Coordinates of C-alpha atoms and ligand atoms in Angstrom, one line a residue:
M266 CA -19.3 11.2 -15.2
K267 CA -16.3 9.4 -16.7
V268 CA -14.4 7.3 -14.1
L269 CA -11.1 5.7 -15.0
V270 CA -10.2 2.7 -12.8
T271 CA -6.6 1.5 -13.3
G272 CA -5.8 -2.1 -12.5
G273 CA -9.4 -3.0 -12.9
A274 CA -8.7 -6.6 -14.1
G275 CA -6.8 -7.4 -10.9
F276 CA -8.1 -8.7 -7.6
I277 CA -9.4 -5.6 -5.8
G278 CA -9.8 -3.6 -9.1
S279 CA -12.3 -6.1 -10.5
H280 CA -14.5 -5.8 -7.4
V281 CA -14.3 -2.0 -7.6
V282 CA -15.2 -2.0 -11.4
R283 CA -18.2 -4.4 -10.8
R284 CA -19.5 -2.2 -8.0
L285 CA -19.3 1.0 -10.0
V286 CA -20.7 -0.4 -13.2
T287 CA -23.6 -2.0 -11.4
N288 CA -24.5 0.7 -8.9
Y289 CA -24.0 3.8 -11.1
P290 CA -25.6 3.3 -14.5
D291 CA -25.2 7.0 -15.2
Y292 CA -21.4 6.8 -14.9
H293 CA -19.2 5.4 -17.6
I294 CA -16.5 3.2 -16.2
Y295 CA -13.2 2.8 -18.1
N296 CA -11.0 -0.1 -17.0
L297 CA -7.4 0.5 -17.8
D298 CA -5.2 -2.6 -17.4
A299 CA -2.0 -4.0 -19.0
L300 CA -3.2 -7.5 -18.2
T301 CA 0.0 -8.6 -16.5
Y302 CA 0.1 -12.1 -14.9
A303 CA -2.2 -10.6 -12.2
G304 CA -4.8 -9.1 -14.6
N305 CA -7.6 -11.4 -15.7
L306 CA -10.6 -10.4 -17.8
E307 CA -12.4 -13.5 -16.6
N308 CA -12.8 -11.6 -13.3
L309 CA -15.3 -9.3 -15.1
R310 CA -17.2 -11.7 -17.5
D311 CA -20.5 -10.9 -15.8
I312 CA -20.3 -7.1 -16.5
E313 CA -18.2 -6.9 -19.6
K314 CA -21.1 -6.3 -21.9
A315 CA -22.6 -3.5 -19.8
S316 CA -23.2 -0.3 -21.9
N317 CA -21.5 1.8 -19.3
Y318 CA -18.2 -0.2 -19.3
T319 CA -15.2 0.0 -21.6
F320 CA -11.9 -1.9 -21.3
C321 CA -8.6 -0.3 -22.4
K322 CA -5.5 -2.4 -22.6
V323 CA -2.8 0.1 -21.7
D324 CA 0.4 -0.1 -19.7
I325 CA 0.8 2.8 -17.3
T326 CA 4.6 2.8 -17.9
D327 CA 3.9 3.7 -21.5
V328 CA 3.7 7.5 -21.4
V329 CA 2.6 7.8 -25.1
A330 CA -0.3 5.4 -24.6
I331 CA -1.4 7.1 -21.4
N332 CA -1.3 10.6 -23.0
D333 CA -3.1 9.2 -26.0
L334 CA -5.9 7.8 -23.8
F335 CA -6.2 11.1 -21.8
S336 CA -6.3 13.1 -25.1
K337 CA -9.4 11.1 -26.2
H338 CA -11.3 11.3 -22.9
T339 CA -11.6 13.8 -20.1
F340 CA -11.9 11.7 -17.1
D341 CA -13.7 13.2 -14.0
K342 CA -12.3 10.8 -11.5
V343 CA -9.3 8.4 -11.6
I344 CA -9.2 5.5 -9.1
H345 CA -5.6 4.2 -9.3
L346 CA -5.1 0.6 -8.4
A347 CA -2.7 -0.7 -11.1
A348 CA 0.5 -1.9 -9.4
E349 CA 2.9 -4.7 -8.9
S350 CA 1.4 -5.9 -5.6
H351 CA 3.4 -9.0 -4.3
V352 CA 6.1 -8.5 -1.7
D353 CA 8.0 -11.7 -2.6
R354 CA 8.2 -10.7 -6.3
S355 CA 9.5 -7.2 -5.2
I356 CA 12.4 -8.9 -3.5
E357 CA 13.2 -10.8 -6.7
D358 CA 12.8 -7.8 -9.1
P359 CA 12.6 -4.4 -7.3
L360 CA 13.0 -2.4 -10.5
A361 CA 9.8 -3.7 -12.0
F362 CA 8.0 -2.2 -8.9
V363 CA 9.7 1.2 -9.4
K364 CA 8.7 1.2 -13.1
T365 CA 5.0 0.4 -12.5
N366 CA 4.3 1.8 -9.0
V367 CA 6.4 4.9 -9.2
I368 CA 6.9 5.9 -12.8
G369 CA 3.5 4.5 -13.9
T370 CA 1.8 6.6 -11.1
M371 CA 3.9 9.7 -12.3
N372 CA 2.6 9.2 -15.9
L373 CA -1.0 9.2 -14.6
L374 CA -0.4 12.2 -12.4
N375 CA 1.1 14.2 -15.2
A376 CA -1.7 13.2 -17.6
C377 CA -4.3 14.4 -15.0
K378 CA -2.4 17.6 -14.3
E379 CA -2.2 18.4 -18.0
T380 CA -5.8 17.5 -18.8
W381 CA -7.3 19.1 -15.8
K382 CA -5.0 22.2 -15.4
H383 CA -7.6 24.7 -16.5
N384 CA -10.3 23.4 -14.2
F385 CA -9.7 21.1 -11.2
S386 CA -13.3 21.5 -10.0
N387 CA -15.1 18.2 -9.4
K388 CA -12.0 16.3 -10.5
L389 CA -10.2 13.7 -8.3
F390 CA -7.1 11.5 -8.4
Y391 CA -7.9 8.7 -5.9
H392 CA -4.7 6.7 -5.1
I393 CA -5.2 3.2 -3.6
S394 CA -2.3 2.4 -1.3
T395 CA -1.3 0.0 1.5
D396 CA -0.6 -0.1 5.2
E397 CA 2.8 -1.5 4.4
V398 CA 4.1 2.1 3.8
Y399 CA 4.1 2.5 7.7
G400 CA 6.5 -0.4 8.2
S401 CA 6.0 -2.9 11.1
L402 CA 4.3 -2.6 14.4
G403 CA 5.5 -4.1 17.7
E404 CA 3.2 -6.1 20.0
D405 CA 0.9 -3.1 20.6
G406 CA -0.5 0.0 18.8
L407 CA -2.2 0.6 15.5
F408 CA -1.3 2.5 12.3
T409 CA -3.2 5.8 12.1
E410 CA -3.2 8.4 9.2
T411 CA -0.4 10.2 11.0
S412 CA 1.9 7.2 11.5
P413 CA 5.4 7.9 10.0
Y414 CA 6.3 6.2 6.7
D415 CA 8.9 3.5 7.3
P416 CA 8.7 1.0 4.4
N417 CA 10.7 -2.2 4.6
S418 CA 10.2 -4.1 1.4
P419 CA 10.9 -2.8 -2.2
Y420 CA 7.1 -3.1 -2.8
A421 CA 6.3 -1.0 0.3
A422 CA 9.0 1.5 -0.7
S423 CA 7.6 1.8 -4.2
K424 CA 4.1 2.4 -2.8
A425 CA 5.4 4.9 -0.2
S426 CA 7.2 6.8 -3.1
S427 CA 4.0 6.9 -5.1
D428 CA 2.0 8.2 -2.1
H429 CA 4.6 11.0 -1.7
F430 CA 4.3 12.0 -5.4
V431 CA 0.5 12.1 -5.2
R432 CA 0.6 14.3 -2.1
A433 CA 3.4 16.5 -3.8
Y434 CA 1.2 17.0 -6.9
G435 CA -1.6 18.2 -4.6
E436 CA 0.6 20.6 -2.7
T437 CA 2.6 21.9 -5.8
Y438 CA 0.0 21.9 -8.6
G439 CA -3.2 21.9 -6.6
L440 CA -4.2 18.5 -8.1
P441 CA -7.2 17.2 -6.1
Y442 CA -6.3 13.9 -4.6
I443 CA -7.3 11.4 -1.9
I444 CA -5.1 8.5 -0.7
S445 CA -6.4 5.4 1.2
N446 CA -4.0 2.9 2.9
C447 CA -5.6 -0.5 3.4
S448 CA -4.7 -3.6 5.2
N449 CA -4.6 -7.2 3.8
N450 CA -7.5 -8.0 1.5
Y451 CA -8.9 -11.5 0.9
G452 CA -11.8 -12.9 -1.1
P453 CA -12.8 -14.2 -4.6
N454 CA -10.5 -13.6 -7.6
H455 CA -7.3 -13.3 -5.4
F456 CA -4.3 -14.5 -7.3
P457 CA -2.8 -17.7 -5.7
E458 CA 0.6 -16.2 -4.9
K459 CA -0.8 -14.5 -1.8
L460 CA -1.2 -16.4 1.5
I461 CA -4.9 -17.2 1.6
P462 CA -5.5 -18.2 -2.1
L463 CA -2.1 -20.0 -2.3
F464 CA -3.0 -22.1 0.7
I465 CA -6.5 -22.8 -0.5
N466 CA -5.2 -24.0 -3.8
N467 CA -2.4 -26.1 -2.1
I468 CA -4.9 -27.7 0.3
I469 CA -7.2 -28.6 -2.6
E470 CA -4.1 -30.2 -4.3
M471 CA -2.7 -31.7 -1.1
R472 CA 0.6 -29.7 -1.6
P473 CA 2.8 -28.5 1.3
L474 CA 1.7 -25.2 3.0
P475 CA 4.9 -23.1 3.2
V476 CA 4.8 -21.1 6.4
Y477 CA 7.5 -18.4 6.5
G478 CA 9.6 -18.3 9.7
D479 CA 7.8 -19.2 12.9
G480 CA 4.4 -18.3 11.5
K481 CA 3.9 -15.7 14.2
Y482 CA 3.5 -12.7 11.9
T483 CA 0.3 -10.8 12.2
R484 CA -1.9 -9.3 9.5
D485 CA -5.3 -7.4 9.7
W486 CA -7.6 -9.0 7.1
L487 CA -10.4 -7.3 5.3
Y488 CA -12.9 -8.9 2.8
V489 CA -12.3 -7.4 -0.6
I490 CA -16.0 -6.5 -1.2
D491 CA -15.8 -4.3 2.0
H492 CA -12.7 -2.6 0.6
A493 CA -14.6 -1.9 -2.7
N494 CA -17.4 -0.5 -0.6
A495 CA -15.0 1.8 1.3
I496 CA -13.5 3.0 -2.0
D497 CA -17.0 3.8 -3.3
T498 CA -17.8 5.7 0.0
I499 CA -14.5 7.6 -0.2
I500 CA -14.7 8.6 -3.8
H501 CA -18.2 10.1 -3.2
N502 CA -17.8 11.5 0.3
G503 CA -14.1 11.7 1.1
E504 CA -12.4 15.0 1.8
V505 CA -10.1 16.1 -1.0
G506 CA -6.5 16.3 0.2
S507 CA -7.1 13.6 2.9
T508 CA -5.8 10.2 3.7
Y509 CA -8.0 7.4 5.1
N510 CA -6.8 4.2 6.7
I511 CA -9.0 1.2 5.9
G512 CA -8.8 -2.1 7.9
G513 CA -10.7 -5.1 9.1
F514 CA -10.4 -4.7 12.9
N515 CA -9.4 -8.3 12.4
E516 CA -5.8 -9.3 13.4
W517 CA -4.6 -12.9 13.0
Q518 CA -1.3 -14.5 13.5
N519 CA -0.5 -16.4 10.2
I520 CA -0.3 -19.8 11.9
D521 CA -3.7 -19.4 13.6
L522 CA -5.3 -18.3 10.3
I523 CA -3.7 -21.3 8.5
R524 CA -5.0 -23.7 11.1
L525 CA -8.6 -22.3 10.8
L526 CA -8.3 -22.5 7.0
C527 CA -7.2 -26.2 7.3
K528 CA -10.1 -27.0 9.6
I529 CA -12.8 -25.4 7.4
M530 CA -11.4 -26.9 4.3
D531 CA -11.2 -30.4 5.8
G532 CA -15.0 -30.0 6.5
K533 CA -15.8 -28.7 3.1
L534 CA -13.7 -31.3 1.3
S535 CA -15.1 -34.1 3.5
R536 CA -11.6 -35.0 4.6
K537 CA -10.8 -36.4 8.1
Q538 CA -10.2 -33.4 10.5
G539 CA -6.5 -32.8 10.8
T540 CA -5.7 -33.9 7.2
S541 CA -4.8 -30.5 5.9
E542 CA -2.7 -29.5 9.0
T543 CA -0.3 -32.3 8.1
L544 CA 0.6 -30.2 5.0
I545 CA 2.0 -27.3 7.2
T546 CA 5.7 -26.9 6.4
Y547 CA 7.9 -24.3 8.1
V548 CA 10.2 -22.7 5.5
K549 CA 12.9 -20.0 5.3
D550 CA 11.6 -16.6 6.4
R551 CA 10.9 -13.8 3.9
P552 CA 13.8 -11.2 4.1
G553 CA 12.7 -8.0 5.9
H554 CA 9.4 -9.7 6.9
D555 CA 7.2 -7.1 8.7
K556 CA 6.1 -8.5 12.1
R557 CA 2.7 -7.0 12.5
Y558 CA 0.2 -4.7 10.6
A559 CA -3.0 -3.4 12.2
I560 CA -5.1 -0.5 11.1
D561 CA -6.9 2.1 13.2
A562 CA -9.9 2.6 10.8
S563 CA -11.8 5.0 13.1
K564 CA -11.4 8.0 10.9
V565 CA -13.2 6.5 7.9
H566 CA -15.8 5.0 10.3
K567 CA -16.5 8.3 12.2
E568 CA -16.3 10.7 9.3
L569 CA -17.9 8.6 6.5
G570 CA -19.8 5.9 8.3
W571 CA -17.9 3.0 6.7
K572 CA -17.3 -0.3 8.5
P573 CA -16.8 -3.9 7.4
S574 CA -20.1 -5.7 6.6
V575 CA -19.0 -9.3 7.1
T576 CA -17.1 -11.1 9.9
F577 CA -13.9 -12.9 9.1
E578 CA -15.6 -16.3 9.5
E579 CA -18.3 -15.3 7.0
G580 CA -15.9 -13.8 4.5
L581 CA -13.5 -16.7 4.7
D582 CA -16.3 -19.2 4.3
Q583 CA -17.6 -17.3 1.2
T584 CA -14.0 -17.1 -0.2
I585 CA -13.4 -20.8 0.2
D586 CA -16.8 -21.6 -1.4
W587 CA -15.9 -19.3 -4.3
Y588 CA -12.6 -21.2 -5.0
L589 CA -14.2 -24.6 -4.7
S590 CA -17.0 -23.5 -7.1
N591 CA -14.6 -22.0 -9.7
P592 CA -12.0 -24.7 -10.5
K593 CA -11.7 -23.4 -14.1
W594 CA -10.6 -20.0 -12.9
L595 CA -8.0 -21.6 -10.6
E596 CA -6.9 -23.9 -13.4
H597 CA -6.5 -21.0 -15.9
V598 CA -4.4 -18.8 -13.5
T599 CA -2.2 -21.6 -12.3
S600 CA -1.2 -22.9 -15.8
G601 CA 1.7 -21.6 -17.8
A602 CA 3.9 -18.9 -16.2
Y603 CA 2.5 -19.7 -12.7
K604 CA 4.2 -23.1 -12.7
D605 CA 7.6 -21.4 -13.3
Y606 CA 6.9 -18.9 -10.5
Y607 CA 5.9 -21.7 -8.1
T608 CA 9.0 -23.7 -8.9
K609 CA 11.3 -20.8 -8.4
M610 CA 9.8 -19.6 -5.2
Y611 CA 8.9 -22.8 -3.4
L612 CA 10.6 -25.8 -5.0
S613 CA 14.2 -24.7 -5.7
Ligands
NAD1916 P1 -3.3 -7.3 -8.3 O1 -1.8 -7.7 -8.4 O2 -4.3 -8.4 -8.1 O3 -3.8 -6.5 -9.5 C1 -3.0 -5.5 -10.1 C2 -3.6 -5.1 -11.4 O4 -2.8 -4.1 -12.0 C3 -3.6 -6.3 -12.4 O5 -4.8 -6.3 -13.1 C4 -2.4 -5.9 -13.4 O6 -2.6 -6.4 -14.7 C5 -2.5 -4.4 -13.4 N1 -1.2 -3.8 -13.7 C6 0.0 -4.2 -13.2 N2 1.0 -3.4 -13.8 C7 0.4 -2.6 -14.7 C8 0.9 -1.7 -15.6 N3 2.2 -1.4 -15.7 N4 -0.1 -1.0 -16.3 C9 -1.4 -1.3 -16.2 N5 -1.9 -2.2 -15.4 C10 -1.0 -2.9 -14.6 O7 -3.3 -6.3 -7.1 P2 -4.4 -6.1 -6.0 O8 -4.2 -6.9 -4.8 O9 -5.7 -6.0 -6.6 O10 -4.0 -4.6 -5.5 C11 -4.6 -3.4 -6.2 C12 -4.0 -2.2 -5.5 O11 -4.4 -2.2 -4.2 C13 -2.5 -2.1 -5.6 O12 -2.2 -0.7 -5.8 C14 -2.1 -2.5 -4.2 O13 -0.9 -1.9 -3.8 C15 -3.2 -2.0 -3.3 N6 -3.5 -2.8 -2.1 C16 -3.6 -4.1 -2.1 C17 -3.9 -4.8 -0.9 C18 -4.1 -6.3 -0.9 O14 -4.2 -6.9 0.2 N7 -4.2 -7.0 -2.1 C19 -4.1 -4.1 0.2 C20 -3.9 -2.7 0.2 C21 -3.6 -2.0 -1.0
DAU1917 O1 -1.0 -5.1 4.0 C1 -1.4 -4.9 2.7 C2 -0.6 -5.8 1.8 O2 -1.0 -7.1 2.0 C3 -0.8 -5.4 0.3 O3 -0.3 -4.1 0.1 C4 0.0 -6.3 -0.6 O4 -0.3 -6.0 -2.0 C5 -0.5 -7.7 -0.3 O5 0.2 -8.7 -1.1 C6 -0.4 -8.1 1.2 O6 1.0 -8.2 1.6 P1 1.5 -9.3 2.6 O7 3.0 -9.5 2.3 O8 1.1 -9.1 3.9 O9 0.6 -10.6 2.0 P2 1.0 -12.1 1.6 O10 -0.3 -12.8 1.3 O11 2.1 -12.2 0.7 O12 1.5 -12.6 3.0 C7 0.7 -12.6 4.2 C8 1.5 -13.2 5.3 O13 1.7 -14.6 5.1 C9 2.9 -12.6 5.5 O14 3.2 -12.6 6.9 C10 3.8 -13.6 4.8 C11 3.1 -14.9 5.0 N1 3.3 -16.0 4.0 C12 3.0 -15.6 2.7 C13 3.2 -16.5 1.6 C14 2.9 -16.1 0.2 C15 3.7 -17.3 4.3 O15 4.0 -17.6 5.5 N2 3.9 -18.1 3.2 C16 3.6 -17.8 1.9 O16 3.8 -18.7 1.1

């Protein structure tokens, strides 16, 4: 079986690639990635020489390159993760999100449709999406697979649009697809622009911890290895034409999570308790900031038997240990262009 994973050099994609390469020696895993600022082949050093793994440096917005790749290989399954993924960057440059998340997805859908059109059997386009397409929850309730789409950020709107195109290709052309919408991931290899890795890095460096607004925004956190496990379960056992919501059953207000992070890191860095909390700095809120996300993951649990394998405390502990043990990784990803990004977003 030939499996194409797009965005496999990114945070979640690298965990998916590692899992498939390691657990399925009979499959050949192709990792397509443009290696943007978020793509990093260091994430896959341990498996890059595996005989069932091939890396292809391709940009999904480049229709010629996509069609060329699909003319060389008939992929059986496509797991599509490549995307611009950071909400704050989408506020700065929404068009970049339309190009990659919408047009890039269209290029892949068209390539699958053309390559598979004479025989869709045993083929699958598996689109990895986000709970942000559903917008924001109030104090109560959970997002289910039937929650209406109500995206608020340019990132969320671009992901919602790509979800709609995937479903439309299923309805119109019979393309076999599955979509999963997941909550916030955390774990090793997370680029330090997102809350948890940014704050871990800033605590290490004793830099301010920029809390948006009043800090009372809520997210539902899932360990990235459990997301990769869910993707593995769904690609093998999910029902074609279905949507699955994936979440951690694990809601945290930002400020509570940040205080926990500070406490654990003071312990691990042998600093006096309370040291890291002094870094907390309330800053201007994110425009269009969604108040609360929380996923009802009962469908994937009941139908496919998936549930998270680690508690948040275990996952966070392992995550912090990974960052403390991999200073070179952090150093590499925070040199160069990262410095300009950090200055623009937080220091100007
Ligand atoms: P990431 O930003 O860490 O990685 C994205 C990867 O896509 C990078 O390797 C990058 O090089 C690649 N990429 C970007 N533009 C590309 C292009 N034009 N062509 C080819 N490759 C390109 O993102 P992530 O956090 O790993 O998210 C992966 C997917 O999961 C995304 O589709 C995202 O919307 C979705 N998702 C993420 C989360 C989360 O909490 N991180 C939660 C739910 C869903
Ligand atoms: O819900 C799934 C989504 O989770 C994914 O689809 C996105 O790709 C992923 O980036 C993530 O989006 P969020 O916007 O929720 O994640 P982020 O880490 O950027 O922010 C988490 C919360 O922390 C949010 O309420 C904003 C806040 N925050 C974030 C940053 C970067 C701060 O208070 N300060 C910050 O500096």
